[in-house]
mmCIF file of C-alpha atoms in Angstrom:
data_model
loop_
_atom_site.group_PDB
_atom_site.id
_atom_site.type_symbol
_atom_site.label_atom_id
_atom_site.label_comp_id
_atom_site.label_asym_id
_atom_site.label_seq_id
_atom_site.Cartn_x
_atom_site.Cartn_y
_atom_site.Cartn_z
ATOM 1 C CA UNK A 18 -13.319 -1.772 -19.321
ATOM 2 C CA UNK A 19 -12.284 -4.853 -21.326
ATOM 3 C CA UNK A 20 -9.196 -3.030 -22.508
ATOM 4 C CA UNK A 21 -8.124 -2.201 -18.942
ATOM 5 C CA UNK A 22 -8.614 -5.761 -17.695
ATOM 6 C CA UNK A 23 -6.822 -7.261 -20.713
ATOM 7 C CA UNK A 24 -3.936 -4.804 -20.395
ATOM 8 C CA UNK A 25 -3.538 -5.593 -16.713
ATOM 9 C CA UNK A 26 -3.526 -9.347 -17.325
ATOM 10 C CA UNK A 27 -0.902 -8.942 -20.064
ATOM 11 C CA UNK A 28 1.135 -6.698 -17.794
ATOM 12 C CA UNK A 29 1.304 -9.306 -15.041
ATOM 13 C CA UNK A 30 1.808 -12.123 -17.481
ATOM 14 C CA UNK A 31 4.856 -10.307 -18.828
ATOM 15 C CA UNK A 32 6.372 -9.542 -15.447
ATOM 16 C CA UNK A 33 5.623 -12.924 -13.911
ATOM 17 C CA UNK A 34 7.453 -14.558 -16.759
ATOM 18 C CA UNK A 35 10.309 -12.089 -16.810
ATOM 19 C CA UNK A 36 13.679 -12.808 -15.216
ATOM 20 C CA UNK A 37 14.346 -11.478 -11.738
ATOM 21 C CA UNK A 38 17.608 -9.611 -11.449
ATOM 22 C CA UNK A 39 19.931 -8.361 -8.760
ATOM 23 C CA UNK A 40 23.259 -6.607 -8.833
ATOM 24 C CA UNK A 41 25.963 -5.735 -6.270
ATOM 25 C CA UNK A 42 25.420 -5.323 -2.547
ATOM 26 C CA UNK A 43 23.886 -3.015 0.097
ATOM 27 C CA UNK A 44 21.895 -2.951 3.410
ATOM 28 C CA UNK A 45 18.935 -1.791 5.598
ATOM 29 C CA UNK A 46 15.134 -1.849 5.581
ATOM 30 C CA UNK A 47 12.528 -1.005 2.965
ATOM 31 C CA UNK A 48 8.912 -1.999 2.907
ATOM 32 C CA UNK A 49 6.365 -2.861 0.229
ATOM 33 C CA UNK A 50 3.191 -0.781 0.796
ATOM 34 C CA UNK A 51 0.619 -3.580 0.570
ATOM 35 C CA UNK A 52 -1.469 -3.172 3.718
ATOM 36 C CA UNK A 53 -1.662 0.603 3.476
ATOM 37 C CA UNK A 54 -2.375 0.657 -0.249
ATOM 38 C CA UNK A 55 -5.908 -0.716 -0.274
ATOM 39 C CA UNK A 56 -7.393 2.352 -1.890
ATOM 40 C CA UNK A 57 -10.909 1.297 -2.811
ATOM 41 C CA UNK A 58 -13.715 0.466 -0.442
ATOM 42 C CA UNK A 59 -16.949 -1.360 -1.206
ATOM 43 C CA UNK A 60 -18.971 -1.216 -4.411
ATOM 44 C CA UNK A 61 -22.560 -2.076 -5.203
ATOM 45 C CA UNK A 62 -23.466 -5.404 -6.769
ATOM 46 C CA UNK A 63 -22.039 -6.159 -10.225
ATOM 47 C CA UNK A 64 -19.853 -3.031 -10.266
ATOM 48 C CA UNK A 65 -16.108 -3.167 -10.889
ATOM 49 C CA UNK A 66 -13.381 -0.705 -9.898
ATOM 50 C CA UNK A 67 -9.764 -0.858 -11.091
ATOM 51 C CA UNK A 68 -7.153 1.222 -9.277
ATOM 52 C CA UNK A 69 -3.583 1.489 -10.581
ATOM 53 C CA UNK A 70 -1.023 3.182 -8.318
ATOM 54 C CA UNK A 71 2.630 4.084 -8.778
ATOM 55 C CA UNK A 72 4.282 4.579 -5.373
ATOM 56 C CA UNK A 73 7.799 5.860 -4.678
ATOM 57 C CA UNK A 74 9.318 5.577 -1.198
ATOM 58 C CA UNK A 75 12.724 7.207 -0.635
ATOM 59 C CA UNK A 76 14.569 6.099 2.513
ATOM 60 C CA UNK A 77 17.743 7.981 3.416
ATOM 61 C CA UNK A 78 17.080 9.152 7.011
ATOM 62 C CA UNK A 79 19.145 7.096 9.451
ATOM 63 C CA UNK A 80 17.176 7.159 12.714
ATOM 64 C CA UNK A 81 18.468 6.041 16.104
ATOM 65 C CA UNK A 82 15.300 5.553 18.207
ATOM 66 C CA UNK A 83 13.874 9.054 17.631
ATOM 67 C CA UNK A 84 17.007 10.961 16.612
ATOM 68 C CA UNK A 85 18.093 11.555 13.038
ATOM 69 C CA UNK A 86 21.808 10.818 12.636
ATOM 70 C CA UNK A 87 24.095 12.863 10.425
ATOM 71 C CA UNK A 88 24.815 9.965 8.129
ATOM 72 C CA UNK A 89 23.882 10.061 4.443
ATOM 73 C CA UNK A 90 25.918 7.089 3.310
ATOM 74 C CA UNK A 91 22.910 4.824 2.824
ATOM 75 C CA UNK A 92 19.889 5.179 0.598
ATOM 76 C CA UNK A 93 17.082 2.974 -0.589
ATOM 77 C CA UNK A 94 14.361 3.715 -3.128
ATOM 78 C CA UNK A 95 11.331 1.437 -3.415
ATOM 79 C CA UNK A 96 9.188 1.762 -6.548
ATOM 80 C CA UNK A 97 5.882 -0.105 -6.327
ATOM 81 C CA UNK A 98 3.276 -0.612 -9.047
ATOM 82 C CA UNK A 99 0.010 -1.689 -7.455
ATOM 83 C CA UNK A 100 -3.117 -2.848 -9.268
ATOM 84 C CA UNK A 101 -6.305 -3.322 -7.275
ATOM 85 C CA UNK A 102 -9.543 -4.905 -8.488
ATOM 86 C CA UNK A 103 -12.714 -4.322 -6.513
ATOM 87 C CA UNK A 104 -15.946 -6.094 -7.442
ATOM 88 C CA UNK A 105 -19.356 -6.045 -5.760
ATOM 89 C CA UNK A 106 -20.590 -9.635 -5.700
ATOM 90 C CA UNK A 107 -23.825 -8.663 -3.901
ATOM 91 C CA UNK A 108 -25.289 -5.643 -2.110
ATOM 92 C CA UNK A 109 -23.307 -6.073 1.139
ATOM 93 C CA UNK A 110 -20.260 -8.039 -0.084
ATOM 94 C CA UNK A 111 -17.276 -6.928 -2.166
ATOM 95 C CA UNK A 112 -14.145 -8.844 -3.116
ATOM 96 C CA UNK A 113 -10.776 -7.134 -3.519
ATOM 97 C CA UNK A 114 -7.571 -8.398 -5.110
ATOM 98 C CA UNK A 115 -4.364 -6.333 -4.954
ATOM 99 C CA UNK A 116 -1.310 -7.234 -7.076
ATOM 100 C CA UNK A 117 2.137 -5.674 -6.803
ATOM 101 C CA UNK A 118 5.350 -5.305 -8.768
ATOM 102 C CA UNK A 119 8.409 -4.096 -6.851
ATOM 103 C CA UNK A 120 11.656 -2.398 -7.873
ATOM 104 C CA UNK A 121 14.188 -1.754 -5.099
ATOM 105 C CA UNK A 122 17.403 0.227 -5.475
ATOM 106 C CA UNK A 123 19.910 0.427 -2.646
ATOM 107 C CA UNK A 124 23.188 2.337 -2.395
ATOM 108 C CA UNK A 125 25.816 2.298 0.349
ATOM 109 C CA UNK A 126 28.894 4.534 0.361
ATOM 110 C CA UNK A 127 31.837 2.517 1.633
ATOM 111 C CA UNK A 128 34.677 3.896 3.769
ATOM 112 C CA UNK A 129 37.009 3.652 0.745
ATOM 113 C CA UNK A 130 34.723 5.977 -1.231
ATOM 114 C CA UNK A 131 33.254 3.271 -3.432
ATOM 115 C CA UNK A 132 29.515 2.740 -3.741
ATOM 116 C CA UNK A 133 27.906 -0.645 -3.325
ATOM 117 C CA UNK A 134 24.744 -0.756 -5.393
ATOM 118 C CA UNK A 135 21.939 -3.241 -5.526
ATOM 119 C CA UNK A 136 18.927 -3.484 -7.808
ATOM 120 C CA UNK A 137 16.205 -6.064 -7.209
ATOM 121 C CA UNK A 138 12.888 -6.303 -9.002
ATOM 122 C CA UNK A 139 10.076 -8.741 -9.497
ATOM 123 C CA UNK A 140 6.443 -9.492 -8.819
ATOM 124 C CA UNK A 141 5.521 -8.960 -5.169
ATOM 125 C CA UNK A 142 2.879 -10.609 -3.020
ATOM 126 C CA UNK A 143 -0.869 -10.143 -3.500
ATOM 127 C CA UNK A 144 -3.725 -9.374 -1.112
ATOM 128 C CA UNK A 145 -7.188 -10.892 -1.255
ATOM 129 C CA UNK A 146 -10.012 -9.496 0.899
ATOM 130 C CA UNK A 147 -13.741 -9.995 1.355
ATOM 131 C CA UNK A 148 -15.417 -6.764 2.509
ATOM 132 C CA UNK A 149 -18.795 -6.213 4.114
ATOM 133 C CA UNK A 150 -20.655 -2.903 3.819
ATOM 134 C CA UNK A 151 -22.101 -2.331 7.300
ATOM 135 C CA UNK A 152 -24.706 0.167 6.025
ATOM 136 C CA UNK A 153 -25.627 -1.399 2.689
ATOM 137 C CA UNK A 154 -29.366 -1.284 3.482
ATOM 138 C CA UNK A 155 -29.230 2.383 4.562
ATOM 139 C CA UNK A 156 -27.807 4.183 1.516
ATOM 140 C CA UNK A 157 -29.192 7.588 2.463
ATOM 141 C CA UNK A 158 -27.118 7.945 5.618
ATOM 142 C CA UNK A 159 -24.245 10.409 5.621
ATOM 143 C CA UNK A 160 -22.170 7.670 7.282
ATOM 144 C CA UNK A 161 -20.258 4.970 5.396
ATOM 145 C CA UNK A 162 -18.761 1.948 7.131
ATOM 146 C CA UNK A 163 -17.224 -1.328 6.046
ATOM 147 C CA UNK A 164 -15.064 -4.139 7.416
ATOM 148 C CA UNK A 165 -12.995 -6.759 5.634
ATOM 149 C CA UNK A 166 -10.748 -9.756 6.179
ATOM 150 C CA UNK A 167 -8.510 -11.883 4.032
ATOM 151 C CA UNK A 168 -4.920 -12.824 3.437
ATOM 152 C CA UNK A 169 -1.664 -11.683 1.923
ATOM 153 C CA UNK A 170 -0.666 -14.479 -0.429
ATOM 154 C CA UNK A 171 3.080 -15.085 -1.013
ATOM 155 C CA UNK A 172 3.122 -15.191 -4.816
ATOM 156 C CA UNK A 173 6.317 -13.108 -5.059
ATOM 157 C CA UNK A 174 9.735 -14.730 -4.940
ATOM 158 C CA UNK A 175 11.658 -14.698 -1.665
ATOM 159 C CA UNK A 176 14.623 -16.849 -2.669
ATOM 160 C CA UNK A 177 16.699 -14.441 -4.767
ATOM 161 C CA UNK A 178 20.442 -14.780 -4.353
ATOM 162 C CA UNK A 179 23.577 -12.838 -5.182
ATOM 163 C CA UNK A 180 26.704 -14.834 -5.929
ATOM 164 C CA UNK A 181 24.941 -17.860 -4.487
ATOM 165 C CA UNK A 182 24.096 -16.138 -1.184
ATOM 166 C CA UNK A 183 20.453 -15.619 -0.234
ATOM 167 C CA UNK A 184 19.534 -11.917 -0.148
ATOM 168 C CA UNK A 185 18.084 -10.521 3.120
ATOM 169 C CA UNK A 186 14.347 -10.988 3.611
ATOM 170 C CA UNK A 187 13.616 -7.252 3.372
ATOM 171 C CA UNK A 188 15.206 -7.122 -0.083
ATOM 172 C CA UNK A 189 13.140 -9.933 -1.559
ATOM 173 C CA UNK A 190 10.148 -8.893 -3.752
ATOM 174 C CA UNK A 191 7.937 -11.341 -1.852
ATOM 175 C CA UNK A 192 7.675 -12.191 1.837
ATOM 176 C CA UNK A 193 7.459 -15.981 1.447
ATOM 177 C CA UNK A 194 4.744 -16.144 4.120
ATOM 178 C CA UNK A 195 0.951 -16.151 4.373
ATOM 179 C CA UNK A 196 -0.372 -13.237 6.451
ATOM 180 C CA UNK A 197 -3.805 -12.617 7.941
ATOM 181 C CA UNK A 198 -5.304 -9.229 6.964
ATOM 182 C CA UNK A 199 -8.070 -7.204 8.622
ATOM 183 C CA UNK A 200 -9.487 -3.946 7.237
ATOM 184 C CA UNK A 201 -11.876 -1.226 8.444
ATOM 185 C CA UNK A 202 -13.230 1.915 6.802
ATOM 186 C CA UNK A 203 -15.549 4.699 7.998
ATOM 187 C CA UNK A 204 -16.513 8.107 6.585
ATOM 188 C CA UNK A 205 -18.997 10.851 7.290
ATOM 189 C CA UNK A 206 -20.303 13.667 5.139
ATOM 190 C CA UNK A 207 -20.906 16.535 7.566
ATOM 191 C CA UNK A 208 -24.116 17.705 5.879
ATOM 192 C CA UNK A 209 -25.658 17.182 2.450
ATOM 193 C CA UNK A 210 -24.442 20.636 1.345
ATOM 194 C CA UNK A 211 -21.183 20.893 3.309
ATOM 195 C CA UNK A 212 -18.092 20.300 1.116
ATOM 196 C CA UNK A 213 -16.175 18.725 4.031
ATOM 197 C CA UNK A 214 -16.110 15.038 4.822
ATOM 198 C CA UNK A 215 -14.148 12.960 7.315
ATOM 199 C CA UNK A 216 -12.587 9.578 6.531
ATOM 200 C CA UNK A 217 -10.631 6.927 8.384
ATOM 201 C CA UNK A 218 -9.204 3.547 7.497
ATOM 202 C CA UNK A 219 -7.343 0.910 9.505
ATOM 203 C CA UNK A 220 -5.513 -2.290 8.609
ATOM 204 C CA UNK A 221 -3.970 -4.958 10.799
ATOM 205 C CA UNK A 222 -1.653 -7.634 9.458
ATOM 206 C CA UNK A 223 -0.707 -10.778 11.382
ATOM 207 C CA UNK A 224 2.415 -12.066 9.702
ATOM 208 C CA UNK A 225 3.392 -15.619 8.948
ATOM 209 C CA UNK A 226 6.839 -17.217 8.699
ATOM 210 C CA UNK A 227 9.122 -17.522 5.684
ATOM 211 C CA UNK A 228 10.960 -20.838 5.916
ATOM 212 C CA UNK A 229 13.313 -20.110 3.006
ATOM 213 C CA UNK A 230 15.740 -18.637 5.521
ATOM 214 C CA UNK A 231 15.869 -21.778 7.636
ATOM 215 C CA UNK A 232 15.093 -24.463 5.099
ATOM 216 C CA UNK A 233 16.485 -27.292 7.230
ATOM 217 C CA UNK A 234 15.147 -26.107 10.565
ATOM 218 C CA UNK A 235 11.980 -27.067 12.354
ATOM 219 C CA UNK A 236 8.670 -25.708 11.010
ATOM 220 C CA UNK A 237 8.532 -23.310 13.963
ATOM 221 C CA UNK A 238 11.645 -21.462 12.819
ATOM 222 C CA UNK A 239 12.284 -19.150 9.891
ATOM 223 C CA UNK A 240 11.999 -15.405 9.197
ATOM 224 C CA UNK A 241 8.929 -13.568 10.444
ATOM 225 C CA UNK A 242 8.252 -9.890 9.741
ATOM 226 C CA UNK A 243 6.648 -7.986 12.612
ATOM 227 C CA UNK A 244 2.882 -7.645 12.872
ATOM 228 C CA UNK A 245 1.699 -4.319 11.457
ATOM 229 C CA UNK A 246 -1.063 -1.860 12.357
ATOM 230 C CA UNK A 247 -1.912 1.195 10.254
ATOM 231 C CA UNK A 248 -4.526 3.881 10.808
ATOM 232 C CA UNK A 249 -5.309 6.760 8.462
ATOM 233 C CA UNK A 250 -7.631 9.627 9.377
ATOM 234 C CA UNK A 251 -8.229 12.863 7.542
ATOM 235 C CA UNK A 252 -10.549 15.317 5.889
ATOM 236 C CA UNK A 253 -11.405 16.238 2.312
ATOM 237 C CA UNK A 254 -12.812 19.458 0.893
ATOM 238 C CA UNK A 255 -14.666 19.292 -2.408
ATOM 239 C CA UNK A 256 -14.238 21.984 -5.053
ATOM 240 C CA UNK A 257 -16.650 21.912 -7.973
ATOM 241 C CA UNK A 258 -16.068 23.686 -11.278
ATOM 242 C CA UNK A 259 -17.530 23.497 -14.781
ATOM 243 C CA UNK A 260 -14.662 21.317 -15.981
ATOM 244 C CA UNK A 261 -14.297 18.822 -13.153
ATOM 245 C CA UNK A 262 -14.757 18.038 -9.489
ATOM 246 C CA UNK A 263 -11.765 17.914 -7.182
ATOM 247 C CA UNK A 264 -11.009 17.136 -3.536
ATOM 248 C CA UNK A 265 -8.244 18.705 -1.477
ATOM 249 C CA UNK A 266 -7.032 16.130 1.069
ATOM 250 C CA UNK A 267 -5.164 16.294 4.343
ATOM 251 C CA UNK A 268 -4.582 13.092 6.286
ATOM 252 C CA UNK A 269 -2.300 11.610 8.916
ATOM 253 C CA UNK A 270 -1.137 7.996 8.890
ATOM 254 C CA UNK A 271 0.040 6.106 11.965
ATOM 255 C CA UNK A 272 2.022 2.910 11.462
ATOM 256 C CA UNK A 273 3.264 0.528 14.121
ATOM 257 C CA UNK A 274 5.168 -2.729 13.680
ATOM 258 C CA UNK A 275 6.542 -5.240 16.125
ATOM 259 C CA UNK A 276 10.113 -6.468 15.734
ATOM 260 C CA UNK A 277 11.031 -9.047 13.087
ATOM 261 C CA UNK A 278 12.079 -12.487 14.279
ATOM 262 C CA UNK A 279 14.374 -15.141 12.865
ATOM 263 C CA UNK A 280 14.825 -18.626 14.232
ATOM 264 C CA UNK A 281 12.523 -17.660 17.096
ATOM 265 C CA UNK A 282 14.707 -14.702 18.219
ATOM 266 C CA UNK A 283 14.033 -10.977 17.902
ATOM 267 C CA UNK A 284 16.105 -9.174 15.275
ATOM 268 C CA UNK A 285 17.591 -5.922 16.646
ATOM 269 C CA UNK A 286 16.901 -2.672 14.790
ATOM 270 C CA UNK A 287 13.468 -3.702 13.529
ATOM 271 C CA UNK A 288 10.005 -2.473 14.465
ATOM 272 C CA UNK A 289 8.798 0.929 15.631
ATOM 273 C CA UNK A 290 6.169 3.639 15.315
ATOM 274 C CA UNK A 291 5.772 6.243 12.582
ATOM 275 C CA UNK A 292 3.423 9.183 11.984
ATOM 276 C CA UNK A 293 3.125 10.782 8.531
ATOM 277 C CA UNK A 294 1.372 13.892 7.217
ATOM 278 C CA UNK A 295 -0.334 13.272 3.855
ATOM 279 C CA UNK A 296 -1.461 16.192 1.657
ATOM 280 C CA UNK A 297 -3.063 15.348 -1.669
ATOM 281 C CA UNK A 298 -5.647 16.043 -4.327
ATOM 282 C CA UNK A 299 -8.263 14.009 -6.216
ATOM 283 C CA UNK A 300 -9.417 15.019 -9.699
ATOM 284 C CA UNK A 301 -12.525 13.537 -11.302
ATOM 285 C CA UNK A 302 -12.815 14.089 -15.032
ATOM 286 C CA UNK A 303 -16.054 12.120 -15.407
ATOM 287 C CA UNK A 304 -18.081 9.538 -13.480
ATOM 288 C CA UNK A 305 -15.784 6.697 -14.517
ATOM 289 C CA UNK A 306 -12.284 8.142 -14.386
ATOM 290 C CA UNK A 307 -10.423 9.851 -11.534
ATOM 291 C CA UNK A 308 -6.843 10.712 -10.651
ATOM 292 C CA UNK A 309 -5.111 11.164 -7.325
ATOM 293 C CA UNK A 310 -1.742 12.604 -6.263
ATOM 294 C CA UNK A 311 -0.501 12.417 -2.660
ATOM 295 C CA UNK A 312 2.752 12.849 -0.751
ATOM 296 C CA UNK A 313 3.872 11.632 2.681
ATOM 297 C CA UNK A 314 6.170 13.470 5.076
ATOM 298 C CA UNK A 315 7.343 11.875 8.350
ATOM 299 C CA UNK A 316 6.496 13.994 11.400
ATOM 300 C CA UNK A 317 7.230 11.477 14.179
ATOM 301 C CA UNK A 318 9.384 8.354 14.417
ATOM 302 C CA UNK A 319 10.205 6.185 17.395
ATOM 303 C CA UNK A 320 12.114 3.140 16.210
ATOM 304 C CA UNK A 321 13.739 0.140 17.840
ATOM 305 C CA UNK A 322 17.470 0.731 17.548
ATOM 306 C CA UNK A 323 18.945 2.283 14.418
ATOM 307 C CA UNK A 324 17.085 2.016 11.104
ATOM 308 C CA UNK A 325 16.982 3.595 7.682
ATOM 309 C CA UNK A 326 13.591 5.286 7.438
ATOM 310 C CA UNK A 327 11.400 7.118 4.927
ATOM 311 C CA UNK A 328 12.502 10.651 4.037
ATOM 312 C CA UNK A 329 9.501 11.295 1.820
ATOM 313 C CA UNK A 330 7.057 9.409 -0.327
ATOM 314 C CA UNK A 331 4.608 10.150 -3.131
ATOM 315 C CA UNK A 332 2.168 8.223 -5.270
ATOM 316 C CA UNK A 333 -0.013 8.722 -8.337
ATOM 317 C CA UNK A 334 -3.227 6.743 -8.831
ATOM 318 C CA UNK A 335 -5.763 6.248 -11.603
ATOM 319 C CA UNK A 336 -9.188 4.858 -10.752
ATOM 320 C CA UNK A 337 -11.576 3.443 -13.339
ATOM 321 C CA UNK A 338 -15.135 2.636 -12.265
ATOM 322 C CA UNK A 339 -17.377 0.465 -14.382
ATOM 323 C CA UNK A 340 -20.596 1.678 -12.823
ATOM 324 C CA UNK A 341 -24.275 1.311 -13.445
ATOM 325 C CA UNK A 342 -26.860 4.101 -13.187
ATOM 326 C CA UNK A 343 -27.825 3.389 -9.609
ATOM 327 C CA UNK A 344 -24.517 3.098 -7.862
ATOM 328 C CA UNK A 345 -23.000 3.921 -4.533
ATOM 329 C CA UNK A 346 -19.275 3.662 -3.956
ATOM 330 C CA UNK A 347 -17.892 3.952 -0.456
ATOM 331 C CA UNK A 348 -14.184 4.327 -0.675
ATOM 332 C CA UNK A 349 -11.194 5.768 1.178
ATOM 333 C CA UNK A 350 -10.384 7.496 -2.094
ATOM 334 C CA UNK A 351 -13.894 8.214 -3.327
ATOM 335 C CA UNK A 352 -16.407 10.976 -2.906
ATOM 336 C CA UNK A 353 -19.078 8.878 -1.203
ATOM 337 C CA UNK A 354 -22.346 8.424 -3.049
ATOM 338 C CA UNK A 355 -21.177 10.473 -6.026
ATOM 339 C CA UNK A 356 -18.361 8.040 -6.541
ATOM 340 C CA UNK A 357 -15.653 10.665 -6.930
ATOM 341 C CA UNK A 358 -12.147 9.206 -6.600
#
């Protein structure tokens, strides 16, 4: 446990103090998966969970409202390294801190056949939440439920430039704005012997304004990403063997964002609704260590205007749980009272 915490601190110390870089030029939208990446739920008092996730989001589908255009001249790849700490400060209350490091690559094929390339990387924003376990005094129920609230804190840089020109807001590692965050989680084990369980999770983010893009304007102006709602619902089937316990997962994720705004005006070609299918698997090697692999495939998109959108996505996670003998972990990625990731 000490080794994991120390390694994580050193990791962020290194990246925070590293130089941010950018090269060349490109376009379009990306997205850092902060709100939808809160992978742990609530933990009992004095228990710590550490979740490290590597997420890859490939965007090369050019979508006009709901139609995919035959245009493959643009591509963006977003690599995200997310580290989440979850600590039970008392029986009902848990605190969560999520840190991010972002690498964005963007390529655009020009009409003359040349490729404009851009690489941007740096520490992203962080999320801090306080969660409340709604059923903390009823541990024997087959239901789990929790709510949380907090903020996205703009610790990542949002003032990177290329040749002295400020890069677009969606290419910056950080958002430059404080956001309000709300979180909800619920799960139900069908019966004590049934290997199926149902889970759902929702997040809502009320975005703030980044004034780096209108430094000399009034405080009411600046760049504002659209508010975001996400809802994940799915089922898991547990398979138990002599070597390990595993869960086969199948979920759907709905995401909706309002349009971005700059200087008080709506930015065209921003905002929309997405629906993704998410197959995956959890593997638990022992009570403290679990692994998860998931993919995301878009099955429905209705966007405002024309936007570059996700073609596919996958992520790999490792969960470490510093648990005591009498523990209960309720988590979007866990196996309820047995604490399986």
